[in-house]
Short mmCIF file of C-alpha atoms and ligand atoms in Angstrom, two decimals:
data_model
loop_
_atom_site.label_atom_id
_atom_site.label_comp_id
_atom_site.label_asym_id
_atom_site.label_seq_id
_atom_site.Cartn_x
_atom_site.Cartn_y
_atom_site.Cartn_z
CA MET A 155 114.28 35.19 124.79
CA ASN A 156 110.69 34.51 124.87
CA SER A 157 108.96 32.48 122.28
CA GLY A 158 106.93 35.38 121.08
CA ASN A 159 109.25 36.95 119.78
CA ALA A 160 111.36 34.30 118.27
CA VAL A 161 108.12 33.72 116.21
CA ASN A 162 108.17 37.54 115.16
CA GLY A 163 111.54 36.88 114.47
CA GLU A 164 110.73 34.13 112.62
CA PHE A 165 107.71 35.44 110.34
CA ALA A 166 110.17 39.05 109.80
CA ARG A 167 112.85 36.18 108.25
CA GLN A 168 110.31 34.20 106.17
CA GLU A 169 107.50 37.15 104.81
CA PRO A 170 109.03 40.48 105.29
CA TRP A 171 105.51 41.62 103.93
CA MET A 172 104.29 40.26 107.79
CA ARG A 173 106.15 43.07 109.25
CA GLU A 174 103.93 45.79 107.57
CA PRO A 175 101.64 47.05 110.16
CA THR A 176 98.16 46.45 108.83
CA ILE A 177 97.05 49.87 110.36
CA PRO A 178 99.14 52.95 109.50
CA PRO A 179 100.70 54.60 112.30
CA LYS A 180 99.62 57.74 113.72
CA GLY A 181 101.21 60.69 111.68
CA ASN A 182 101.63 58.88 108.80
CA ALA A 183 100.99 61.52 106.00
CA PRO A 184 98.40 60.16 103.39
CA MET A 185 99.86 60.36 99.60
CA ASN A 186 97.22 61.99 98.45
CA ILE A 187 96.05 65.22 100.61
CA VAL A 188 92.86 65.05 98.35
CA GLU A 189 90.67 62.14 97.46
CA ILE A 190 87.52 62.54 95.18
CA ARG A 191 85.29 59.87 94.26
CA ASN A 192 82.13 60.14 91.79
CA LEU A 193 81.09 63.10 93.47
CA THR A 194 78.31 65.35 92.76
CA LYS A 195 76.96 68.37 93.36
CA ASN A 196 73.54 69.34 92.57
CA TYR A 197 71.79 72.96 93.09
CA PRO A 198 67.79 73.42 93.63
CA LEU A 199 67.70 76.58 91.35
CA GLY A 200 63.13 77.09 90.76
CA ASN A 201 61.73 74.10 89.84
CA THR A 202 64.49 72.81 88.08
CA THR A 203 68.37 71.93 89.16
CA VAL A 204 71.79 72.78 88.33
CA HIS A 205 73.83 69.97 88.20
CA ALA A 206 77.13 72.00 88.82
CA LEU A 207 79.33 68.66 88.83
CA ARG A 208 78.42 65.28 87.14
CA GLY A 209 80.42 62.89 88.81
CA ILE A 210 84.28 63.97 89.67
CA ASP A 211 87.14 61.92 90.11
CA MET A 212 90.23 62.79 91.25
CA ASP A 213 93.59 62.43 93.56
CA ILE A 214 95.67 65.15 94.42
CA PRO A 215 99.31 64.60 95.83
CA LYS A 216 100.58 66.30 99.10
CA GLY A 217 102.48 68.92 97.63
CA SER A 218 101.11 69.86 94.18
CA LEU A 219 100.71 73.05 92.99
CA MET A 220 97.26 72.48 90.78
CA SER A 221 95.26 74.01 88.79
CA VAL A 222 91.28 73.72 87.94
CA VAL A 223 90.88 75.53 84.50
CA GLY A 224 87.96 75.79 82.33
CA PRO A 225 85.30 78.43 81.63
CA SER A 226 82.36 80.74 83.57
CA GLY A 227 79.91 77.77 85.05
CA SER A 228 81.92 74.86 84.85
CA GLY A 229 81.80 74.38 88.30
CA LYS A 230 85.40 75.49 89.42
CA THR A 231 84.33 76.95 92.48
CA THR A 232 81.39 74.44 93.43
CA LEU A 233 84.32 71.83 93.97
CA LEU A 234 86.67 74.08 95.15
CA ASN A 235 84.01 74.87 98.04
CA ILE A 236 83.51 70.86 98.66
CA ILE A 237 87.35 70.26 98.64
CA GLY A 238 87.24 72.75 101.41
CA CYS A 239 84.44 71.74 103.23
CA VAL A 240 82.34 75.30 102.94
CA ASP A 241 79.81 73.36 100.75
CA ASN A 242 78.81 69.48 100.64
CA ALA A 243 78.40 67.03 98.25
CA THR A 244 74.91 66.03 96.57
CA THR A 245 76.67 62.58 96.53
CA GLY A 246 79.91 60.69 96.19
CA SER A 247 83.18 60.69 98.45
CA VAL A 248 85.67 63.37 99.44
CA LYS A 249 88.92 62.67 101.42
CA VAL A 250 90.49 65.71 103.05
CA HIS A 251 93.88 64.97 104.64
CA ASP A 252 92.43 60.58 105.09
CA GLN A 253 89.05 62.25 106.33
CA GLU A 254 85.03 61.22 104.58
CA VAL A 255 84.34 64.94 105.01
CA THR A 256 81.03 64.16 104.27
CA ALA A 257 80.80 61.90 107.34
CA LEU A 258 81.97 65.16 109.66
CA SER A 259 80.11 66.83 112.13
CA ASP A 260 79.58 70.77 111.38
CA ARG A 261 82.16 71.17 114.73
CA GLN A 262 84.73 68.24 112.90
CA LEU A 263 84.76 70.21 110.02
CA THR A 264 84.96 73.66 111.55
CA ASN A 265 88.56 72.07 113.29
CA LEU A 266 89.44 70.68 110.08
CA ARG A 267 89.24 73.70 107.71
CA LEU A 268 90.46 76.74 111.00
CA ASN A 269 93.63 74.42 111.76
CA ARG A 270 94.63 72.67 107.78
CA ILE A 271 92.96 74.68 105.36
CA GLY A 272 93.53 77.95 104.10
CA PHE A 273 90.56 78.95 102.06
CA ILE A 274 91.09 82.21 99.44
CA PHE A 275 87.76 83.40 98.04
CA GLN A 276 86.56 84.97 95.00
CA THR A 277 84.96 87.68 96.99
CA PHE A 278 87.66 88.00 99.27
CA ASN A 279 84.93 87.23 102.32
CA LEU A 280 86.72 90.20 104.99
CA VAL A 281 85.61 91.10 108.41
CA PRO A 282 84.33 94.97 107.64
CA VAL A 283 84.51 96.07 110.85
CA LEU A 284 87.77 94.54 111.67
CA THR A 285 91.15 96.26 109.92
CA ALA A 286 94.16 94.41 107.66
CA LEU A 287 95.86 93.03 110.27
CA GLU A 288 92.62 92.32 112.66
CA ASN A 289 91.41 90.29 109.33
CA VAL A 290 95.16 88.50 109.23
CA GLU A 291 95.36 87.65 112.91
CA PHE A 292 91.67 86.24 113.12
CA PRO A 293 91.65 82.74 112.11
CA LEU A 294 95.16 82.73 114.64
CA LEU A 295 92.47 84.33 117.57
CA LEU A 296 90.46 81.62 116.81
CA GLN A 297 93.04 78.75 116.77
CA GLY A 298 94.04 79.83 120.25
CA GLY A 299 97.00 78.83 121.95
CA ARG A 300 99.10 81.72 121.34
CA SER A 301 100.28 85.18 123.22
CA THR A 302 98.98 88.37 121.59
CA SER A 303 101.93 89.58 120.68
CA GLU A 304 103.40 86.72 119.26
CA VAL A 305 99.78 86.59 116.76
CA ARG A 306 100.18 90.09 115.99
CA ALA A 307 103.60 89.23 114.83
CA LYS A 308 102.70 86.78 112.79
CA ALA A 309 100.06 88.46 111.35
CA ARG A 310 102.29 91.63 110.16
CA LYS A 311 104.70 89.22 108.60
CA LEU A 312 102.71 87.43 106.59
CA LEU A 313 100.72 91.41 105.81
CA ALA A 314 104.44 93.00 104.63
CA GLU A 315 104.84 89.37 102.26
CA VAL A 316 101.60 90.17 100.39
CA GLY A 317 103.19 93.59 100.10
CA LEU A 318 100.59 95.80 102.94
CA GLY A 319 103.38 96.62 105.57
CA ASP A 320 101.87 100.01 105.59
CA HIS A 321 98.60 99.10 105.64
CA GLU A 322 97.75 97.55 108.52
CA LYS A 323 95.29 99.90 110.01
CA HIS A 324 93.04 100.02 106.81
CA LYS A 325 89.74 99.17 106.88
CA PRO A 326 88.80 96.98 103.98
CA ALA A 327 86.17 99.52 102.75
CA GLU A 328 89.32 101.85 102.56
CA LEU A 329 91.17 99.43 100.72
CA SER A 330 91.22 98.69 96.78
CA GLY A 331 89.89 94.89 94.84
CA GLY A 332 93.62 94.30 94.82
CA GLN A 333 94.60 94.99 98.41
CA ARG A 334 91.82 93.73 99.76
CA GLN A 335 92.70 89.86 97.76
CA ARG A 336 95.81 90.16 99.54
CA VAL A 337 94.63 90.51 103.01
CA ALA A 338 92.63 87.41 101.82
CA ILE A 339 96.10 85.60 100.93
CA ALA A 340 97.56 87.19 104.01
CA ARG A 341 94.91 85.94 106.45
CA ALA A 342 94.66 81.89 104.47
CA LEU A 343 98.54 81.76 104.93
CA VAL A 344 99.31 83.43 108.04
CA THR A 345 97.83 79.78 110.24
CA ASP A 346 100.73 77.88 108.07
CA PRO A 347 97.99 75.44 106.53
CA ASP A 348 99.09 72.25 104.52
CA LEU A 349 96.39 72.79 102.03
CA VAL A 350 95.53 76.07 100.48
CA LEU A 351 92.53 76.32 98.49
CA ALA A 352 92.41 80.12 96.11
CA ASP A 353 89.53 80.66 94.38
CA GLU A 354 90.46 82.69 90.90
CA PRO A 355 93.67 84.32 93.53
CA THR A 356 95.25 87.01 90.93
CA ALA A 357 91.23 87.76 89.46
CA ASN A 358 91.18 91.04 91.17
CA LEU A 359 95.33 91.63 90.94
CA ASP A 360 96.99 93.97 88.48
CA SER A 361 99.92 91.87 86.74
CA GLU A 362 102.89 93.13 89.23
CA THR A 363 100.76 91.95 92.18
CA GLY A 364 99.78 88.65 90.57
CA GLU A 365 103.41 87.69 90.15
CA SER A 366 104.15 88.64 93.78
CA ILE A 367 101.52 86.62 95.34
CA LEU A 368 102.25 83.70 93.19
CA GLN A 369 105.55 83.77 93.71
CA LEU A 370 105.27 83.84 97.82
CA MET A 371 102.47 80.69 96.76
CA GLN A 372 105.32 79.00 95.03
CA LYS A 373 108.23 79.85 98.11
CA MET A 374 105.78 77.91 100.30
CA ASN A 375 105.09 75.34 98.13
CA ASP A 376 108.70 74.98 97.96
CA GLU A 377 110.26 74.81 101.30
CA PHE A 378 106.66 74.04 103.29
CA GLY A 379 105.46 71.35 100.87
CA THR A 380 101.69 73.57 101.39
CA THR A 381 99.52 72.13 98.88
CA PHE A 382 97.99 74.55 96.60
CA ILE A 383 94.75 74.37 94.01
CA PHE A 384 93.91 77.32 92.38
CA SER A 385 90.66 77.97 89.73
CA THR A 386 91.58 80.42 87.20
CA HIS A 387 91.27 81.76 83.85
CA ASP A 388 94.94 83.06 83.80
CA ALA A 389 97.87 82.40 81.54
CA GLN A 390 99.83 83.77 84.41
CA VAL A 391 98.81 81.46 87.39
CA LEU A 392 98.81 78.51 84.76
CA ARG A 393 102.26 78.71 84.04
CA TYR A 394 103.22 78.94 88.44
CA ALA A 395 100.92 75.10 88.28
CA LYS A 396 103.04 72.34 88.54
CA SER A 397 99.91 70.48 87.39
CA VAL A 398 96.31 71.31 85.36
CA VAL A 399 93.08 70.07 85.53
CA ARG A 400 90.47 71.15 83.24
CA ILE A 401 86.69 70.83 83.78
CA HIS A 402 83.83 71.57 81.32
CA ASP A 403 80.26 71.69 82.27
CA GLY A 404 80.61 69.76 85.78
CA ARG A 405 83.13 67.17 84.07
CA LEU A 406 86.58 66.93 84.05
CA VAL A 407 88.19 66.45 80.84
CA GLU A 408 89.55 63.65 79.77
CA GLY A 409 93.59 63.69 79.24
CA SER A 410 93.62 66.17 81.43
P1 ADP B 55 82.86 78.37 87.78
O1 ADP B 55 83.10 78.37 88.98
O2 ADP B 55 83.19 77.90 87.57
O3 ADP B 55 81.64 79.59 87.26
P2 ADP B 55 80.62 77.69 89.80
O4 ADP B 55 80.80 76.60 90.44
O5 ADP B 55 79.84 78.85 90.64
O6 ADP B 55 80.98 77.45 87.81
O7 ADP B 55 78.97 77.08 89.08
C1 ADP B 55 78.94 76.16 88.68
C2 ADP B 55 77.24 76.31 88.57
O8 ADP B 55 76.01 75.90 89.27
C3 ADP B 55 77.17 76.96 87.00
O9 ADP B 55 76.11 76.73 86.45
C4 ADP B 55 75.89 77.92 87.86
O10 ADP B 55 75.39 78.69 87.64
C5 ADP B 55 75.42 77.05 89.24
N1 ADP B 55 75.26 77.64 90.83
C6 ADP B 55 76.42 77.83 91.86
N2 ADP B 55 75.72 77.72 92.43
C7 ADP B 55 75.12 78.08 92.87
C8 ADP B 55 73.75 78.28 93.78
N3 ADP B 55 74.12 78.64 95.03
N4 ADP B 55 72.67 78.05 93.07
C9 ADP B 55 72.36 77.74 92.04
N5 ADP B 55 73.17 77.54 90.87
C10 ADP B 55 74.62 77.32 91.67
MG1 MG B 56 84.30 80.58 89.99
#
């Protein structure tokens, strides 16, 4: 036995806290998947400034199924866009997966978005020249590392899960609003992201389709611990949320 071990053993017996490494080992998941401190977002508008977010502080634990609720114009989309790294903060700190996103390069942000985050936009953002199936395959192809048949099979499975198994070959223009929304949902979930952001995900769906989409998300949340953050007005969506935060005029409402 060398003296180094003896010293460590001594510490371990006398001071248990000394065994704790100062830096957590790699791969140790942070408890909060999102941490926001004093976030503000201003948009210049003509000669004035729109204060869309006026100082947001929030911690979102891993595995949340959380809804952001607030009236139109309160800042829901702005908040989700900043968490999803598709827009940047004016001031403040935003940590996603323990990374300070305000300090990342465009390339690093793209990687974070592609590999760790699924985003369901209010306006779908589907690629018009691609079929429904190709739209869902798209993020898998960008990620690389999978065979064509593997990509196809994974995309097919997701499209079937959102009830569009028989619309694989349709282009977005040939689908209804609700069907486009479901393609967007399949595309956001196909990479198995650990964080999914959904801006008013059921706004364009009939209640039955909305219900099935929410059940799919709940299942992913239960089975894989996928974190979901929704914005909504919809009582149906609220029922599925495990936690709710309220936003008004760019600020979180106390007690929410
Ligand atoms: P919500 O999603 O809750 O309806 P938003 O986040 O879209 O709210 O908008 C918050 C505020 O920021 C609103 O006053 C809106 O008009 C304003 N806003 C959002 N995007 C822009 C933009 N690109 N330029 C100027 N103002 C914007
Ligand atoms: Mg919005």
